């Protein structure tokens, strides 16, 4: 019975660890002195130049500002912040044929954000695990870098 209790406790602990959120250090990010609108323009072009289609743009900065008072906060998090969602049928198929559970990473997201009182714009995305998902990380790195080329 002691063995069963120890195994159950260990299993519960492992489950809790696997549900832990991704920490901020698990991202790839670039900073640029370019204007926010120029980075957005560059990002949209970098995505469409690869034959990809933007599925959705989440206006996270606007939402956070619009709801700031409603949730009892006086903190302005972003001057501007948007998240672009898109996918690559070819690369998605390739990584999911290697491991169908790579579906968890699809679609792909790139954020663009500017903090208050900061002239720099940040562009980035979640880091991907080693293995076949590095194909997607390379794609997103190329898109982000192209977006901020001067």
mmCIF file of C-alpha atoms in Angstrom, residues 22-141:
data_model
loop_
_atom_site.group_PDB
_atom_site.id
_atom_site.type_symbol
_atom_site.label_atom_id
_atom_site.label_comp_id
_atom_site.label_asym_id
_atom_site.label_seq_id
_atom_site.Cartn_x
_atom_site.Cartn_y
_atom_site.Cartn_z
ATOM 1 C CA UNK A 22 5.994 28.260 -20.397
ATOM 2 C CA UNK A 23 8.296 30.821 -18.815
ATOM 3 C CA UNK A 24 9.339 34.036 -20.536
ATOM 4 C CA UNK A 25 12.899 32.777 -21.071
ATOM 5 C CA UNK A 26 11.465 30.138 -23.445
ATOM 6 C CA UNK A 27 11.121 32.658 -26.235
ATOM 7 C CA UNK A 28 13.039 34.030 -29.148
ATOM 8 C CA UNK A 29 12.937 37.817 -29.356
ATOM 9 C CA UNK A 30 14.534 40.633 -31.275
ATOM 10 C CA UNK A 31 14.547 44.359 -30.527
ATOM 11 C CA UNK A 32 14.619 47.089 -33.130
ATOM 12 C CA UNK A 33 14.618 50.886 -33.241
ATOM 13 C CA UNK A 34 12.172 50.744 -36.182
ATOM 14 C CA UNK A 35 8.717 52.267 -35.728
ATOM 15 C CA UNK A 36 5.978 49.879 -34.648
ATOM 16 C CA UNK A 37 4.052 50.386 -37.916
ATOM 17 C CA UNK A 38 7.200 49.577 -39.929
ATOM 18 C CA UNK A 39 7.715 46.328 -38.012
ATOM 19 C CA UNK A 40 4.066 45.333 -38.568
ATOM 20 C CA UNK A 41 4.384 46.141 -42.273
ATOM 21 C CA UNK A 42 7.617 44.123 -42.468
ATOM 22 C CA UNK A 43 6.050 41.201 -40.602
ATOM 23 C CA UNK A 44 2.987 41.046 -42.845
ATOM 24 C CA UNK A 45 5.212 41.148 -45.940
ATOM 25 C CA UNK A 46 7.614 38.525 -44.577
ATOM 26 C CA UNK A 47 4.696 36.169 -43.924
ATOM 27 C CA UNK A 48 2.942 36.678 -47.269
ATOM 28 C CA UNK A 49 6.216 36.663 -49.266
ATOM 29 C CA UNK A 50 6.572 33.019 -48.182
ATOM 30 C CA UNK A 51 3.132 32.195 -49.568
ATOM 31 C CA UNK A 52 1.607 32.029 -46.094
ATOM 32 C CA UNK A 53 -1.666 33.610 -45.000
ATOM 33 C CA UNK A 54 -2.267 35.474 -41.755
ATOM 34 C CA UNK A 55 -5.185 33.657 -40.121
ATOM 35 C CA UNK A 56 -5.792 36.120 -37.322
ATOM 36 C CA UNK A 57 -4.379 39.205 -35.644
ATOM 37 C CA UNK A 58 -4.987 39.423 -31.906
ATOM 38 C CA UNK A 59 -4.890 43.014 -30.725
ATOM 39 C CA UNK A 60 -3.637 42.116 -27.263
ATOM 40 C CA UNK A 61 -2.444 45.610 -26.370
ATOM 41 C CA UNK A 62 -5.817 47.163 -27.187
ATOM 42 C CA UNK A 63 -7.657 44.497 -25.193
ATOM 43 C CA UNK A 64 -5.432 44.924 -22.139
ATOM 44 C CA UNK A 65 -5.825 48.695 -22.221
ATOM 45 C CA UNK A 66 -9.587 48.530 -22.810
ATOM 46 C CA UNK A 67 -10.079 46.202 -19.828
ATOM 47 C CA UNK A 68 -7.436 47.725 -17.513
ATOM 48 C CA UNK A 69 -9.870 49.664 -15.303
ATOM 49 C CA UNK A 70 -12.425 46.836 -15.381
ATOM 50 C CA UNK A 71 -9.957 44.478 -13.699
ATOM 51 C CA UNK A 72 -8.850 47.098 -11.189
ATOM 52 C CA UNK A 73 -5.415 47.870 -12.598
ATOM 53 C CA UNK A 74 -3.677 51.145 -13.326
ATOM 54 C CA UNK A 75 -0.671 49.528 -15.043
ATOM 55 C CA UNK A 76 -0.226 50.242 -18.747
ATOM 56 C CA UNK A 77 1.586 47.173 -20.073
ATOM 57 C CA UNK A 78 2.025 48.053 -23.733
ATOM 58 C CA UNK A 79 1.947 51.099 -25.907
ATOM 59 C CA UNK A 80 1.025 48.672 -28.691
ATOM 60 C CA UNK A 81 0.966 44.870 -28.924
ATOM 61 C CA UNK A 82 -0.367 42.469 -31.546
ATOM 62 C CA UNK A 83 -0.023 38.729 -32.118
ATOM 63 C CA UNK A 84 -0.090 37.312 -35.647
ATOM 64 C CA UNK A 85 -1.343 33.773 -36.235
ATOM 65 C CA UNK A 86 -0.515 31.798 -39.379
ATOM 66 C CA UNK A 87 0.482 28.347 -40.572
ATOM 67 C CA UNK A 88 2.498 26.557 -43.247
ATOM 68 C CA UNK A 89 0.692 23.537 -44.689
ATOM 69 C CA UNK A 90 3.940 22.065 -46.022
ATOM 70 C CA UNK A 91 6.024 22.433 -42.852
ATOM 71 C CA UNK A 92 3.116 21.603 -40.542
ATOM 72 C CA UNK A 93 2.539 18.351 -42.402
ATOM 73 C CA UNK A 94 6.254 17.580 -42.258
ATOM 74 C CA UNK A 95 6.550 18.067 -38.486
ATOM 75 C CA UNK A 96 3.247 16.299 -37.788
ATOM 76 C CA UNK A 97 4.215 13.307 -39.915
ATOM 77 C CA UNK A 98 7.297 13.059 -37.693
ATOM 78 C CA UNK A 99 5.093 13.338 -34.598
ATOM 79 C CA UNK A 100 1.323 13.887 -34.856
ATOM 80 C CA UNK A 101 1.322 15.505 -31.397
ATOM 81 C CA UNK A 102 3.194 18.470 -32.883
ATOM 82 C CA UNK A 103 -0.354 19.641 -33.603
ATOM 83 C CA UNK A 104 -0.033 21.375 -30.230
ATOM 84 C CA UNK A 105 2.228 24.001 -31.852
ATOM 85 C CA UNK A 106 -0.069 24.849 -34.762
ATOM 86 C CA UNK A 107 -0.885 27.571 -35.730
ATOM 87 C CA UNK A 108 2.294 29.592 -35.255
ATOM 88 C CA UNK A 109 2.366 32.971 -33.526
ATOM 89 C CA UNK A 110 4.651 35.979 -33.758
ATOM 90 C CA UNK A 111 4.116 38.932 -31.458
ATOM 91 C CA UNK A 112 5.079 42.549 -31.940
ATOM 92 C CA UNK A 113 5.059 44.761 -28.855
ATOM 93 C CA UNK A 114 6.180 48.134 -27.640
ATOM 94 C CA UNK A 115 6.317 48.984 -23.955
ATOM 95 C CA UNK A 116 5.286 52.418 -22.695
ATOM 96 C CA UNK A 117 8.114 54.972 -22.645
ATOM 97 C CA UNK A 118 10.344 52.696 -24.750
ATOM 98 C CA UNK A 119 11.285 53.563 -28.296
ATOM 99 C CA UNK A 120 12.341 49.971 -29.087
ATOM 100 C CA UNK A 121 9.927 47.468 -30.593
ATOM 101 C CA UNK A 122 10.142 43.780 -29.699
ATOM 102 C CA UNK A 123 9.240 40.996 -32.113
ATOM 103 C CA UNK A 124 9.323 37.375 -31.062
ATOM 104 C CA UNK A 125 7.733 33.991 -30.536
ATOM 105 C CA UNK A 126 7.762 30.964 -28.258
ATOM 106 C CA UNK A 127 10.839 28.774 -28.577
ATOM 107 C CA UNK A 128 10.237 25.292 -29.970
ATOM 108 C CA UNK A 129 11.628 21.981 -28.694
ATOM 109 C CA UNK A 130 14.637 20.282 -30.240
ATOM 110 C CA UNK A 131 14.024 17.937 -33.142
ATOM 111 C CA UNK A 132 11.658 18.414 -36.046
ATOM 112 C CA UNK A 133 10.078 21.562 -34.535
ATOM 113 C CA UNK A 134 13.339 23.389 -35.167
ATOM 114 C CA UNK A 135 12.130 23.664 -38.792
ATOM 115 C CA UNK A 136 9.345 25.906 -37.528
ATOM 116 C CA UNK A 137 11.683 27.857 -35.261
ATOM 117 C CA UNK A 138 13.922 28.527 -38.274
ATOM 118 C CA UNK A 139 10.890 29.691 -40.274
ATOM 119 C CA UNK A 140 9.746 32.076 -37.531
ATOM 120 C CA UNK A 141 13.288 33.346 -36.930
#
